[in-house]
Coordinates of C-alpha atoms in Angstrom, one line a residue:
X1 CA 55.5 -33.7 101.0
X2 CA 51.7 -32.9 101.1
X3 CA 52.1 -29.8 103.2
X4 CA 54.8 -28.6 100.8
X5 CA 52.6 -29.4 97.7
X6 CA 49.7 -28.0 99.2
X7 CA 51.7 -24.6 100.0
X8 CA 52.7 -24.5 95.6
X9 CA 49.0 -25.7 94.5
X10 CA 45.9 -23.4 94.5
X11 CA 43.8 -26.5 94.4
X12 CA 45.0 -28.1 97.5
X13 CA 41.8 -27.0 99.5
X14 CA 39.4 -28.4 96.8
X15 CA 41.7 -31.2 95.9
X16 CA 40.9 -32.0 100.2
X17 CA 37.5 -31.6 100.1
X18 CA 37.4 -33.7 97.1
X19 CA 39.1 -36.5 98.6
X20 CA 36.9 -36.0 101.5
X21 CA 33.5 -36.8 99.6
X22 CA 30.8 -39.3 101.4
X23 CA 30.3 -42.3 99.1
X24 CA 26.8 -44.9 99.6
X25 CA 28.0 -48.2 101.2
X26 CA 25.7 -50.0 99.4
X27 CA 26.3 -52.2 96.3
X28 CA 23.7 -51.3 94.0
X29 CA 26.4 -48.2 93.8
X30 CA 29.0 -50.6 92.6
X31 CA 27.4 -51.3 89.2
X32 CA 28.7 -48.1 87.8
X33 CA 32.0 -49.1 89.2
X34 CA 31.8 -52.1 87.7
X35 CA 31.5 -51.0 84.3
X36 CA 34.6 -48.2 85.0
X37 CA 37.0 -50.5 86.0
X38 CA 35.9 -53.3 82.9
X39 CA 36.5 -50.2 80.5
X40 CA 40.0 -50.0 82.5
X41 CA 40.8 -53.7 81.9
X42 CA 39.4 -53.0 77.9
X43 CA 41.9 -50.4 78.0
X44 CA 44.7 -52.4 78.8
X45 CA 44.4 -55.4 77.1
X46 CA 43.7 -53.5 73.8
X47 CA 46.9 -51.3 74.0
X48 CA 48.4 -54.8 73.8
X49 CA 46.2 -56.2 71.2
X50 CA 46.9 -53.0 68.7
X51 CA 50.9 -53.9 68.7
X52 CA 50.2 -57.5 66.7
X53 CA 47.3 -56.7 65.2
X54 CA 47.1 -55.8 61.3
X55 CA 44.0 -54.0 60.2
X56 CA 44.7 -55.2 56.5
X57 CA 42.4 -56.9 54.1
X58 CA 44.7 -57.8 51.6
X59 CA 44.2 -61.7 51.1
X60 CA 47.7 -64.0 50.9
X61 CA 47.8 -67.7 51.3
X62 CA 48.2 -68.3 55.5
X63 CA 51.8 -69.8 56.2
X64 CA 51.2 -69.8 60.1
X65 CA 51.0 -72.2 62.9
X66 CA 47.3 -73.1 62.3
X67 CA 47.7 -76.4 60.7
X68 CA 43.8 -76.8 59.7
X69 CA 43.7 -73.8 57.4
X70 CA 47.0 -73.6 56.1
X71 CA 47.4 -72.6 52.4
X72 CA 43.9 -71.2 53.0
X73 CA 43.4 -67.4 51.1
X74 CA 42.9 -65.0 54.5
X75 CA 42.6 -61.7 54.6
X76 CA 45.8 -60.0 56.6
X77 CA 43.5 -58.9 59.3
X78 CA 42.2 -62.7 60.4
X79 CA 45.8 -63.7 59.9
X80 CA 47.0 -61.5 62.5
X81 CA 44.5 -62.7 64.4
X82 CA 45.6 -66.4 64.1
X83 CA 48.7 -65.1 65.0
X84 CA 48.0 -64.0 68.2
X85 CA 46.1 -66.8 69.8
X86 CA 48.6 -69.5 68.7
X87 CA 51.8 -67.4 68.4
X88 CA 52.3 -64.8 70.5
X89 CA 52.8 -65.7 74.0
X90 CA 49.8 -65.0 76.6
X91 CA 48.1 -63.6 73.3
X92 CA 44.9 -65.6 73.2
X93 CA 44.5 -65.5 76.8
X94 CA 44.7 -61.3 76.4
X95 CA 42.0 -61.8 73.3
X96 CA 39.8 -63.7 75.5
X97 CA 39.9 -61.5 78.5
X98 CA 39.5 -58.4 76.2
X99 CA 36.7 -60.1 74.8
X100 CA 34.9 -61.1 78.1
X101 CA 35.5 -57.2 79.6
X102 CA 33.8 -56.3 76.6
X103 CA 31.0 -58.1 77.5
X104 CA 31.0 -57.1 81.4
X105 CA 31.5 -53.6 80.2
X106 CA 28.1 -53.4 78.3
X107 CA 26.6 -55.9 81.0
X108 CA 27.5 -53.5 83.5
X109 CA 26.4 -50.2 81.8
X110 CA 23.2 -51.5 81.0
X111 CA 22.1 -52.9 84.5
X112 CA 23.5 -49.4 86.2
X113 CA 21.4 -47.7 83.7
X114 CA 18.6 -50.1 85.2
X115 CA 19.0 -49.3 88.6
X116 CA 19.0 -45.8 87.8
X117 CA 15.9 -46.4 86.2
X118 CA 13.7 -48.4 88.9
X119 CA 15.0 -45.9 91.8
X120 CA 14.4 -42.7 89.8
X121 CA 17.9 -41.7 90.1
X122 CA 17.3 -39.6 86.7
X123 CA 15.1 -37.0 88.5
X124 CA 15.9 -33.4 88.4
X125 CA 19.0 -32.0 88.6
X126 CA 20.0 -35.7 87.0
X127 CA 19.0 -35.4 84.0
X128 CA 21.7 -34.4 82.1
X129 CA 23.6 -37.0 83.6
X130 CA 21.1 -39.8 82.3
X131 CA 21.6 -38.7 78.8
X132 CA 25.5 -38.7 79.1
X133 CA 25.0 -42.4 81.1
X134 CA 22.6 -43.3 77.5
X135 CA 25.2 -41.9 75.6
X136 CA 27.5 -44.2 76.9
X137 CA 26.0 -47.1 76.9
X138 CA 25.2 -46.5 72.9
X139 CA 29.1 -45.9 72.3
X140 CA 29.5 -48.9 74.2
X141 CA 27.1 -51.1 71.7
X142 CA 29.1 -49.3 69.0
X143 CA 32.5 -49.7 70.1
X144 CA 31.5 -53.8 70.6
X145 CA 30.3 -54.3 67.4
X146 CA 33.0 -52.8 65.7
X147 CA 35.5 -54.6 67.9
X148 CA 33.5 -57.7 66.9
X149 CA 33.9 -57.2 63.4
X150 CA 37.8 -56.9 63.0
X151 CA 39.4 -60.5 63.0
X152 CA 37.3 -60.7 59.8
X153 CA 36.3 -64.4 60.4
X154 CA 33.0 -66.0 58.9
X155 CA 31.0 -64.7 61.6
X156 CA 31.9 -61.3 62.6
X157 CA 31.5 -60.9 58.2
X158 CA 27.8 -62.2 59.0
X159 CA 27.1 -59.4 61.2
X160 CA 28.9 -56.9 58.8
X161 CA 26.4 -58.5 56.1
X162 CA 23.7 -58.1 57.9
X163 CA 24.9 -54.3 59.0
X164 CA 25.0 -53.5 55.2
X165 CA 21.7 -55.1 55.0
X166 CA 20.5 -52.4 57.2
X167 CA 22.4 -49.4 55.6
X168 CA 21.0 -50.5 52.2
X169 CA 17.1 -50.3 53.6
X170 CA 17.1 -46.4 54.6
X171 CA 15.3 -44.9 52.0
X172 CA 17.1 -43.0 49.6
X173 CA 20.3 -42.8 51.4
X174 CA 20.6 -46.0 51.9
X175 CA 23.1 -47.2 49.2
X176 CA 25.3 -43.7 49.0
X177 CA 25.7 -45.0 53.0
X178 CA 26.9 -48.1 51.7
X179 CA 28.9 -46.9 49.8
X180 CA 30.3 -44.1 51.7
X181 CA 30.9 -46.5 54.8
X182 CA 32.1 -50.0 52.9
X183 CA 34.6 -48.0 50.4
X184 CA 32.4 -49.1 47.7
X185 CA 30.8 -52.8 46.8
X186 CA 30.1 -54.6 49.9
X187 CA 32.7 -56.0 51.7
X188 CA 35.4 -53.7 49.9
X189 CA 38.8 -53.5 51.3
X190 CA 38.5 -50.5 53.2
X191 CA 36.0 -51.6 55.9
X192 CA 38.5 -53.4 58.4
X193 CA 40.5 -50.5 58.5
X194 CA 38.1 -48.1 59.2
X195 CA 36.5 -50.2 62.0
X196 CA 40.0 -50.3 63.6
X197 CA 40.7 -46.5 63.9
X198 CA 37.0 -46.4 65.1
X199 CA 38.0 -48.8 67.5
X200 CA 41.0 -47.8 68.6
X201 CA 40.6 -44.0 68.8
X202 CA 37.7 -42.4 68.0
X203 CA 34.6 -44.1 70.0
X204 CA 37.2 -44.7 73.1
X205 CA 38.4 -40.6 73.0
X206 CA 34.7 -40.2 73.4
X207 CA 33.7 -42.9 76.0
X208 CA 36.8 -41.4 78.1
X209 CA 35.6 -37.8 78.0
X210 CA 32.0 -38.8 78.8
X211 CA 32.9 -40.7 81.3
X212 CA 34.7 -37.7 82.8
X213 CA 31.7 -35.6 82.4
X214 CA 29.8 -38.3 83.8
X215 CA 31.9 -38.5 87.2
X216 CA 31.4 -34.7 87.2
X217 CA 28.3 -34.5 87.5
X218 CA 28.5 -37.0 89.9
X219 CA 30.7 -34.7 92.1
X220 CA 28.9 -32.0 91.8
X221 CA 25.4 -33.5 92.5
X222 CA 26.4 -35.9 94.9
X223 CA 25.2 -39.6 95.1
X224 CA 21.8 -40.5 95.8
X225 CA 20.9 -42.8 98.7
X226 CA 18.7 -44.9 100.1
X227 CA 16.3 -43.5 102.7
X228 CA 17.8 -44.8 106.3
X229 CA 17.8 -43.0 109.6
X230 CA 19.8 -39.6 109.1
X231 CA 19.4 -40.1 105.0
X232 CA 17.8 -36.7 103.8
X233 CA 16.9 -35.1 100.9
X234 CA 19.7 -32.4 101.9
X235 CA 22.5 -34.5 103.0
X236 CA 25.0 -37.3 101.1
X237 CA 25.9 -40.0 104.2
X238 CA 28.4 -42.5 103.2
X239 CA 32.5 -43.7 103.3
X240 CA 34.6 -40.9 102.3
X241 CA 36.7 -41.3 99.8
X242 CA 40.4 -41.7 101.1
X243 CA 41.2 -44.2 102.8
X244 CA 37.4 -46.3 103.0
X245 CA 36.2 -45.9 100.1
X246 CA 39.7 -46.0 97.7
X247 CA 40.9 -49.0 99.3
X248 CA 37.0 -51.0 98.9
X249 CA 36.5 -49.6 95.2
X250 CA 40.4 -50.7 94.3
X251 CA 39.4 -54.0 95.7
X252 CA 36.9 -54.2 93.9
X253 CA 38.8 -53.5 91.0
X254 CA 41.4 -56.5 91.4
X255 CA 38.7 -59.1 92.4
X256 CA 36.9 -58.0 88.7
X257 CA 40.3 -58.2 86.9
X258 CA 41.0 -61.4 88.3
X259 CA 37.9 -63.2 87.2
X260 CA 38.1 -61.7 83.8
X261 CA 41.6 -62.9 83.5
X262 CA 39.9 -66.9 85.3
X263 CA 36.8 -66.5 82.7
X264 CA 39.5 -65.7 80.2
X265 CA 41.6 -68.7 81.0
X266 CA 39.1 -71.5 81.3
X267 CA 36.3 -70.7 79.3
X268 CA 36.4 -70.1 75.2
X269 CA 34.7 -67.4 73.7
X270 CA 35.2 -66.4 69.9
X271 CA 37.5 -69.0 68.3
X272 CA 37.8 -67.5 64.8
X273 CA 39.9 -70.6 63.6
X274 CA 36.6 -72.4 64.0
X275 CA 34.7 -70.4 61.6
X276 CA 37.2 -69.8 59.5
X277 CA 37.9 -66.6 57.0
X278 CA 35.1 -64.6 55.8
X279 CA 33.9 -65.1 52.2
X280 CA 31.1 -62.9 51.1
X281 CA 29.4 -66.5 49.4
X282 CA 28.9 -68.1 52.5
X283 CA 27.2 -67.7 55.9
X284 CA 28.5 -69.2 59.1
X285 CA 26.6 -71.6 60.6
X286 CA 24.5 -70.8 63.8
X287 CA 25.4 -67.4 63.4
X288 CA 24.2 -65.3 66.3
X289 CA 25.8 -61.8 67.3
X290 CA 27.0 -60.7 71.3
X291 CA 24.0 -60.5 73.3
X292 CA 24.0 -56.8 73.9
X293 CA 22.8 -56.9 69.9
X294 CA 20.8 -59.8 70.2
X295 CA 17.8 -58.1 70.4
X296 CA 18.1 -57.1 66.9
X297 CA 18.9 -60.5 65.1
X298 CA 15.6 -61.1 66.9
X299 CA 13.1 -58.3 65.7
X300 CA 14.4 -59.0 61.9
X301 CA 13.7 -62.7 62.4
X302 CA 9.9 -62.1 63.5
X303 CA 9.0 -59.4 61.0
X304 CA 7.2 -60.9 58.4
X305 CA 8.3 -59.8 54.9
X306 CA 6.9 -56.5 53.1
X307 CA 7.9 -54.1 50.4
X308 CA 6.6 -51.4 49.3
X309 CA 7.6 -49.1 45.6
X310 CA 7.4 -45.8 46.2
X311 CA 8.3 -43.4 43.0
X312 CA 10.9 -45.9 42.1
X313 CA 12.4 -46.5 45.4
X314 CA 11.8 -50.3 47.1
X315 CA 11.2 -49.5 50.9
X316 CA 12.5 -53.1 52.5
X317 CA 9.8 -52.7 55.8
X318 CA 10.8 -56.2 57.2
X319 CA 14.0 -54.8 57.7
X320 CA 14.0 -51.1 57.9
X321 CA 11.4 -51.1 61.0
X322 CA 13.5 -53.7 63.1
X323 CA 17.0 -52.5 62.3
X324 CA 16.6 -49.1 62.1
X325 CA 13.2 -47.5 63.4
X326 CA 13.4 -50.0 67.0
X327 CA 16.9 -48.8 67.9
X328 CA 15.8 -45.4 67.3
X329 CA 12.9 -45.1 68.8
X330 CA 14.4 -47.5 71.9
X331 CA 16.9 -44.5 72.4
X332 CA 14.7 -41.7 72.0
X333 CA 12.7 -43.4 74.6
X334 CA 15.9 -43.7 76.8
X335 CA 16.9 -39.9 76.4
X336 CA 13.4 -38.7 76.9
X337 CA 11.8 -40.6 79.7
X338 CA 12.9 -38.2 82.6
X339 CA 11.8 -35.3 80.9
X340 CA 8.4 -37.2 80.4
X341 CA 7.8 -37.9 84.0
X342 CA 8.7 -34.6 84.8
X343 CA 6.2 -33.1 82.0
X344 CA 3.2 -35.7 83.9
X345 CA 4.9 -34.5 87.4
X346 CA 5.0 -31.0 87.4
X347 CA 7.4 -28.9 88.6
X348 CA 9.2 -30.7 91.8
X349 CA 11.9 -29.8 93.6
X350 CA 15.4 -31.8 93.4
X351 CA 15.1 -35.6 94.5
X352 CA 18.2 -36.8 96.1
X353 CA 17.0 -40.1 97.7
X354 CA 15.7 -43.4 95.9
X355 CA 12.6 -44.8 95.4
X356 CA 12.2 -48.0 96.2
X357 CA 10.7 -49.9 93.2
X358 CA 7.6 -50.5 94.7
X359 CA 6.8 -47.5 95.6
X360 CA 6.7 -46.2 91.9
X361 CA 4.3 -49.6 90.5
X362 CA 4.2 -47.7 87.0
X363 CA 7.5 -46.8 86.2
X364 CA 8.4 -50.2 87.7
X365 CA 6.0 -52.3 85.5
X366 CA 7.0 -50.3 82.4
X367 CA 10.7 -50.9 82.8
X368 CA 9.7 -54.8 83.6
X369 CA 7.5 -55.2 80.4
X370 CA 10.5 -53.9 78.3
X371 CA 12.9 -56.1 80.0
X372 CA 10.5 -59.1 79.0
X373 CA 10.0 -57.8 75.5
X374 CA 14.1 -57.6 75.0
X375 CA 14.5 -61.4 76.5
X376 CA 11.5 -62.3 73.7
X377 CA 13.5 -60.7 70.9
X378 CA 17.1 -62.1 72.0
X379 CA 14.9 -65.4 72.3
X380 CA 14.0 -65.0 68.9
X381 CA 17.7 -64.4 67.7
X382 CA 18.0 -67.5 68.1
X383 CA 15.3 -69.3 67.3
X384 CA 16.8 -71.7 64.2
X385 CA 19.1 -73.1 66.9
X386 CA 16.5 -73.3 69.7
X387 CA 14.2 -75.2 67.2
X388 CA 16.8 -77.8 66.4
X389 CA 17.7 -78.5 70.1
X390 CA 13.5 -78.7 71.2
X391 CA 12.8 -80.7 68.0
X392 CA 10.1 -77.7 66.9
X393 CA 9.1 -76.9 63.5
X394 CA 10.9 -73.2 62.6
X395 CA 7.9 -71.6 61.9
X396 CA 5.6 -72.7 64.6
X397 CA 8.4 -71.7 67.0
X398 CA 8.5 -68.3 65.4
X399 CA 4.8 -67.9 65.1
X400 CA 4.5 -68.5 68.8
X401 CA 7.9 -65.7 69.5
X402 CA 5.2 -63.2 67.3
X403 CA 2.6 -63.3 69.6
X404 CA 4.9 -63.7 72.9
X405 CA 6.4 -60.3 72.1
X406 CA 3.1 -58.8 72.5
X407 CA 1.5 -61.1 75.2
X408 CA 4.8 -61.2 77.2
X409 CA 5.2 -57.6 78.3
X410 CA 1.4 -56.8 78.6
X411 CA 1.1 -60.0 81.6
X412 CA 4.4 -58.6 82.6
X413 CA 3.2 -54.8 82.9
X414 CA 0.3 -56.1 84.7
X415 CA 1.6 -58.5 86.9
X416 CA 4.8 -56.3 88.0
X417 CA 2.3 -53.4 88.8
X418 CA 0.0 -56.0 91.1
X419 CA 3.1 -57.1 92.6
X420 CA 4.0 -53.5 93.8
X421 CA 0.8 -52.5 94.9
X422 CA 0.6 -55.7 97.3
X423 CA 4.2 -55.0 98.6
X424 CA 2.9 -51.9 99.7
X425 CA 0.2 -53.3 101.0
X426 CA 2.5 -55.9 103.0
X427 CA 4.2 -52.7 104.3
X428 CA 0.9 -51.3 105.6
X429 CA 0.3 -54.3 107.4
X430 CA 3.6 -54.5 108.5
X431 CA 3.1 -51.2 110.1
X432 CA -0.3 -51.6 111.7
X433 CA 0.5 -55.3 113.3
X434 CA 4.6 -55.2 113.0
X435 CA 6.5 -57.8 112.3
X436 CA 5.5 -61.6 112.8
X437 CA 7.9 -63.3 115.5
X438 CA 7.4 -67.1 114.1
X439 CA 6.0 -67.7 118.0
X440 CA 2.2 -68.8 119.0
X441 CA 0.2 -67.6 122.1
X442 CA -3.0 -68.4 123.2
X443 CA -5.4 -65.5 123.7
X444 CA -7.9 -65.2 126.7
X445 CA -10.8 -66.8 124.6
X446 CA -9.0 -69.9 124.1
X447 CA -8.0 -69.5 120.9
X448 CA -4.1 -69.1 119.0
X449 CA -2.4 -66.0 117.6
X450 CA 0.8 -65.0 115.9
X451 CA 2.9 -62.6 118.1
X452 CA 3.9 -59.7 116.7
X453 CA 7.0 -57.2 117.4
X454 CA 7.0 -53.2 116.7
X455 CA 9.3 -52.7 113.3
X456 CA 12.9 -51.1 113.8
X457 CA 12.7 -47.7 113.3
X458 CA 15.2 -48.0 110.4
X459 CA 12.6 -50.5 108.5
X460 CA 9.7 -48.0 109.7
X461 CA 11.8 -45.1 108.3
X462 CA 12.7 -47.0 105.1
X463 CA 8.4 -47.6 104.5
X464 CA 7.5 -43.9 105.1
X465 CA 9.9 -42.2 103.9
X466 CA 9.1 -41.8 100.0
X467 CA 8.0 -40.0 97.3
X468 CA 4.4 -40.3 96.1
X469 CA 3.5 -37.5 93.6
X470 CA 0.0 -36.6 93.2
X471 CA -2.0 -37.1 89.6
X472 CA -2.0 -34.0 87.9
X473 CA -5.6 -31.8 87.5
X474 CA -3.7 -28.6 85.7
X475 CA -6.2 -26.5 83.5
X476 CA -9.7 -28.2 85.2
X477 CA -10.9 -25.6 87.2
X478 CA -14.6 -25.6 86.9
X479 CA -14.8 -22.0 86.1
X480 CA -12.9 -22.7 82.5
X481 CA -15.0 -23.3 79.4
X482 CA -12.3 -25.0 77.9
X483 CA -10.4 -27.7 79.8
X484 CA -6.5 -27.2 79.1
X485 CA -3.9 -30.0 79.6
X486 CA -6.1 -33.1 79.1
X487 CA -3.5 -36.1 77.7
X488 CA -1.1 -34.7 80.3
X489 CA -3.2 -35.1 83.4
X490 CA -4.7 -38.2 81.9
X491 CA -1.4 -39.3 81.6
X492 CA -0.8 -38.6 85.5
X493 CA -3.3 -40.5 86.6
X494 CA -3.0 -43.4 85.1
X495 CA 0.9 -43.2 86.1
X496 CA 0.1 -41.9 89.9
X497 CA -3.5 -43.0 91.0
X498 CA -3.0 -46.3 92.2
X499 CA -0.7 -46.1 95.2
X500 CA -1.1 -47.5 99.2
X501 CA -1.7 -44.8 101.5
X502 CA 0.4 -45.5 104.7
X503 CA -0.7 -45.1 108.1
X504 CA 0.6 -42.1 109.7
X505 CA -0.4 -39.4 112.1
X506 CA 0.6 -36.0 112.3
X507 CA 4.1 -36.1 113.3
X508 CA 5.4 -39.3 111.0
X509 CA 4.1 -36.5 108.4
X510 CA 5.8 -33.6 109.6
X511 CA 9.1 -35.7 110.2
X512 CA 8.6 -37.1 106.3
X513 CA 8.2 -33.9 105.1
X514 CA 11.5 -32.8 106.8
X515 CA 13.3 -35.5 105.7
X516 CA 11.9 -34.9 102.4
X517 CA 12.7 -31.0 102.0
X518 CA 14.7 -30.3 99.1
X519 CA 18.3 -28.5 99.7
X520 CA 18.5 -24.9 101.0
X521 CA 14.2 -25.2 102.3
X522 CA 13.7 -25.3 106.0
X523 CA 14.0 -28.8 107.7
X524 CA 10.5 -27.9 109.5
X525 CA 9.5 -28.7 113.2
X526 CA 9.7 -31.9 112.8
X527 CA 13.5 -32.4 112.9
X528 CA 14.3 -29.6 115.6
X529 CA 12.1 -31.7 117.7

């Protein structure tokens, strides 16, 4: 049957060299998997969702099985809802898995983006595909928040208040957005609805091309890898994809469907009967959004309150800089940061293998210090409730969350950057002594020393083999009157001076170099011997 396909198809050859393809065997390359197969599972369980749910906010006394809230005024939409965790068979056990994928999915998205990060798997020729990967993961915040928002219960109308809230604080726009996105006077009857075919069609139409683009690129450029014996800058070394590979990554798939369908089983996440239908004159409780928004609950809970008139328009600061300008200048950070380190790098040839984390102390400590400052403001999203629990006074508690968001990621920076340098260190040692055998002998002069054993050469090759740019010194030649390029070489060094030089000689730097040598440059002397 293949041969005779492959005799009808022009696409046979590529369609074999395709299914050929190496893969890393290494599960740091499972994250982005991860996240693929949870959008799968989101798929699937929403295709099944969209045939009881009602995206209608037309209120009617509920007449269902809930006993608690019957006779209650509910909106069609929350009904529907009600009707599908106590009415429809398997139905809240479908709601609660969709729900948990959702929150794997973004999970997953934002810890691959991570790894991308820390092993400067953006470089060149990846950086188009970091922007689609940040593309994604914003869809993905989108397409959970609006998801969030359709049973219409007290809480997930919080966070639609407190979206509003942000709308309304652009300047000058603001209320025609509003407006323009409620139907009219907040909450409308429009809102539901519109969140639904956002939902449903629009946001995951997108999320399924990018993701198409994204595996594209992926095939085209090839998977990075770690730098191991026969690992070069000019090779991809890995499972190929049919049969290894298929049969490990569809594993993987069932093993993460069936603890999403366990987690959705035994553990309860999201009971709208709880809080009950939303009523715009009244606020839920404890009312804290999914995690993956967190961060912004936070930063509006810390900023202290300021207004300011300008030519008849009230510019809301407390909450236009924490719900608006911090998301936007988080992204713009996100999509800009490779072509920053390539602006402080200079031009480099392509970079196919990873950095180990240590190895690159700055980027490293950066990425740390804004992992610290986003568990501060999720902290602080929460800080009523954590204040209750400790027995703190609320405003000492969110004093003390002001000053940790700046004090937090400055020790962090710091620290995480020490930290790398002395791992390199400990690999320099490691190289000049090798590597400590846990045994005691007694030298000639009587006294006691550790024995020591040569490191393999894998764990030699995975120490010397990496990439240590050089601080840039464009424009300084000491002929010039005017020195060109200052903030982007002072900019180099303070992101590339501080490094561990390894011991080498001259043919660990020859054989470095070769291993190093971007695709379609000569592999050097090194290698041929």
């Amino acid at each position: 049957m293949v041969t005779a396909l492959g005799q009808r198809f022009p696409v046979a050859s590529t369609g074999r060299e395709f299914l050929r393809k190496a893969f890393p065997d290494h599960w740091s390359f499972l994250l982005g998997e991860l996240a693929l197969y949870s959008l799968l599972v989101l798929v699937l369980t929403g295709v099944w969702l969209t045939f009881f749910f009602h995206p209608d906010m037309a209120e009617r006394p509920y007449t269902g099985s809930y006993l608690p809230l019957r006779g209650t005024l509910t909106t069609e939409a929350y009904a529907s809802v009600l009707h599908i965790s106590f009415d429809v068979r398997g139905g809240l056990l479908v709601r609660q898995v969709h729900h948990w994928a959702s929150l794997v999915f973004v999970a997953a998205i934002g810890v691959h983006l991570l790894r991308i990060f820390f092993t400067g798997a953006f470089r060149r020729p990846r950086e188009v595909n970091w922007t689609v990967g940040v593309t994604l993961f914003l869809l993905a915040l989108l397409e959970g928040f609006c998801g969030y928002s359709l049973p219409d219960d007290l809480l997930s109308g919080t966070g639609l208040r407190t979206a509003q809230g942000i709308v309304l604080s652009i300047p000058v726009v603001g209320t025609y957005l509003s407006f323009f996105v409620f139907g009219g006077q907040f909450p409308g009857h429009d809102i539901v609805s519109r969140l639904y075919v956002t939902h449903i069609l629009l946001v995951p139409g997108l999320l399924l091309a990018l993701v198409a683009v994204h595996l594209t690129y992926i095939v085209v450029h090839k998977h990075t890898q770690w730098p191991l014996p026969g690992h070069t800058n000019r090779n991809a070394v890995g499972k190929p994809l049919v049969p290894q590979y298929t049969a490990k990554s569809a594993g993987l798939f069932f093993v993460l469907a069936g603890v999403l369908t366990l987690m959705g089983a035994l553990f309860q996440i999201n009971p709208v009967w709880a809080f009950g239908p939303y009523r715009a004159d009244q606020v839920s409780l404890d009312s804290q959004p999914d995690w993956y928004v967190g961060y912004l609950e936070g930063a509006q809970r810390l900023m202290p309150a300021a207004e300011t008139d300008v030519a008849g328009h009230t510019v809301a600061w407390d909450v236009l800089l924490p719900g608006v300008m911090l998301p936007a200048v988080l992204f713009m950070v996100l999509y800009g940061y490779p072509f920053f380190e390539r602006w402080i790098t200079g031009p480099r040839q392509e970079q196919h293998l990873c950095d180990r984390p240590r190895n690159q102390p700055t980027r490293t400590a950066l990425g740390a210090a804004a992992v610290s400052a986003y568990g501060v403001l999720l902290t602080a999203g929460g800080q009523d409730v954590l204040a209750f629990r400790f027995d703190l006074p609320v405003e000492l508690f969110t004093r003390g969350l002001r000053t940790a968001l700046f004090v937090v990621p400055f020790l962090t920076y710091h620290a995480t950057k020490r930290a790398c340098l002395g791992l390199q260190a400990a690999d320099r040692r490691r190289l000049l002594d090798g590597e400590a055998t846990g045994e005691v002998r007694r030298t000639a002069g009587g006294g006691y020393e550790e024995a020591h054993r040569l490191l393999s050469r894998e764990e030699a090759h995975r120490i010397l083999v990496r990439d240590t740019p050089r601080p840039r010194a464009e424009g300084t030649e000491a002929w010039r009157w005017f020195h060109r390029h200052r903030l982007r070489n002072a900019l180099s060094r303070w992101y590339f001076a501080r490094s561990v030089e390894m011991p080498v000689g001259d043919w660990q730097r020859r054989r470095v170099e070769s291993v190093r040598a971007a695709p379609g440059e000569p592999p050097g002397r090194a290698e041929e011997s």
